[in-house]
Amino acid sequence: MNQIRVFLGKKEEDSLFYLTKLARCCHILDKGCYTVPFEKNHSLGIYEEAKEYLSKIEPDLYKDDSCYLWCVERIKRYEALQKEGTESTPVYFNPTIYKDSKEYDGFIESFISVRRFCEDIIPNDIINKCISVAQSASSSCFRQTPRCYAIKSKEMINELTKNIAGLTGFSNGVPLLICITSDIRAYDCIDRNLAYIDATLFSQNLVLSLRNKNIFSVFLNFQQATKSDINSVRKILKIPEYEKVIIFIACGYSNFISEKPKRLNLEKVGKIYE
């Protein structure tokens, strides 16, 4: 069995929960750091909240984590700006570096769902790289709640197939099955549906990154799953109760691509107001 998702102990689970809370607070503080005109003492309540979450995180567990270090730096930056009374200097953006925009548009338009894969094994370093790229997706208030379970074990995939209706009918099997969940502890009742949006944005980045490595994929809807299906998936993958299963993705190399279905005409989809 070969899984990318790392299973956490109780201390790590608690620290990860507080880190998602901390990231949200630091995201709000970061926005305030670039506000023009700068408003001194703005978001002091959020600052105090961030300090509280920071105190609950086991620093030894996250001393090398880029998000944790960014949060610590943002808090220090916020404190410094309160003394200076001025906003952060934004990073200059040079649009000329994106000269291949037409090629990139074509790449996105070339995406197609594929259900016929080769048996070639996808290396773990490529899977990890694609997951890393997926992490760059936007998330509501920088919560970063999507979690990714990458399954290469044929035995485990066969067991999961019984619980995923969209996974039937694959002619050559599935070399890699990915389960995307969302840590719902980070959401309040009023924004509970954001878990679906955040996981979807993450998933779209993931499949595009896979496609860039010549790995094809197809989304498998899991929202019509029965309670029994959900419980079975949780048991097989050891998914904790605070993570909601959002979607599955079947992936693999392929030497057979079907014809891309035609989309609606643009006038049926887009409307511009001037």
Coordinates of C-alpha atoms in Angstrom, one line a residue, residues 57-64 68:
I57 CA 0.4 25.0 18.2
E58 CA 3.3 22.7 19.0
P59 CA 6.2 24.7 17.5
D60 CA 8.5 21.7 17.2
L61 CA 5.9 20.0 14.9
Y62 CA 5.8 22.9 12.5
K63 CA 9.2 24.6 12.7
D64 CA 9.9 23.6 9.1
Y68 CA 3.4 28.2 9.9

